[in-house]
Amino acid sequence: MKNRTLGSVFIVAGTTIGAGMLAMPLAAAGVGFSVTLILLIGLWALM
């Protein structure tokens, strides 16, 4: 049962990350490349 739950969590996480990657260019177009780059580097540093 635990393996099925863990697999389900990974599927949901993968779907969420994939949707975010598809939406990122659309969101970045409004603020510009340099601001987006600074935000991505800042978020990467927090990880």
Tab-separated table of C-alpha atoms in Angstrom:
chain	number	residue	atom	x	y	z
A	1	MET	CA	0.000	0.000	0.000
A	2	LYS	CA	2.842	2.388	0.802
A	3	ASN	CA	4.381	1.973	-2.671
A	4	ARG	CA	1.106	2.927	-4.333
A	5	THR	CA	0.829	6.057	-2.199
A	6	LEU	CA	4.399	7.094	-2.950
A	7	GLY	CA	3.856	6.486	-6.657
A	8	SER	CA	0.721	8.616	-6.573
A	9	VAL	CA	2.609	11.439	-4.879
A	10	PHE	CA	5.296	11.325	-7.574
A	11	ILE	CA	2.703	11.416	-10.361
A	12	VAL	CA	0.979	14.465	-8.871
A	13	ALA	CA	4.322	16.212	-8.276
A	14	GLY	CA	5.467	15.517	-11.835
A	15	THR	CA	2.232	16.855	-13.274
A	16	THR	CA	2.467	20.008	-11.169
A	17	ILE	CA	6.085	20.659	-12.114
A	18	GLY	CA	5.318	20.032	-15.789
A	19	ALA	CA	2.434	22.505	-15.780
A	20	GLY	CA	4.636	25.091	-14.100
A	21	MET	CA	7.353	24.649	-16.719
A	22	LEU	CA	4.804	25.175	-19.496
A	23	ALA	CA	3.379	28.304	-17.836
A	24	MET	CA	6.759	29.884	-17.041
A	25	PRO	CA	7.398	31.498	-20.477
A	26	LEU	CA	3.934	33.032	-20.458
A	27	ALA	CA	4.467	34.511	-16.992
A	28	ALA	CA	8.007	35.658	-17.829
A	29	ALA	CA	6.896	37.519	-20.954
A	30	GLY	CA	5.158	40.151	-18.856
A	31	VAL	CA	8.112	41.126	-16.671
A	32	GLY	CA	11.071	40.747	-19.020
A	33	PHE	CA	14.100	38.509	-19.319
A	34	SER	CA	16.379	40.133	-16.725
A	35	VAL	CA	13.768	40.148	-13.963
A	36	THR	CA	12.871	36.543	-14.734
A	37	LEU	CA	16.526	35.527	-14.673
A	38	ILE	CA	17.070	37.206	-11.293
A	39	LEU	CA	13.966	35.530	-9.865
A	40	LEU	CA	14.988	32.099	-11.163
A	41	ILE	CA	18.491	32.433	-9.715
A	42	GLY	CA	17.049	33.621	-6.403
A	43	LEU	CA	14.623	30.720	-6.222
A	44	TRP	CA	17.380	28.288	-7.192
A	45	ALA	CA	19.517	29.635	-4.324
A	46	LEU	CA	16.664	29.076	-1.876
A	47	MET	CA	16.377	25.439	-2.903
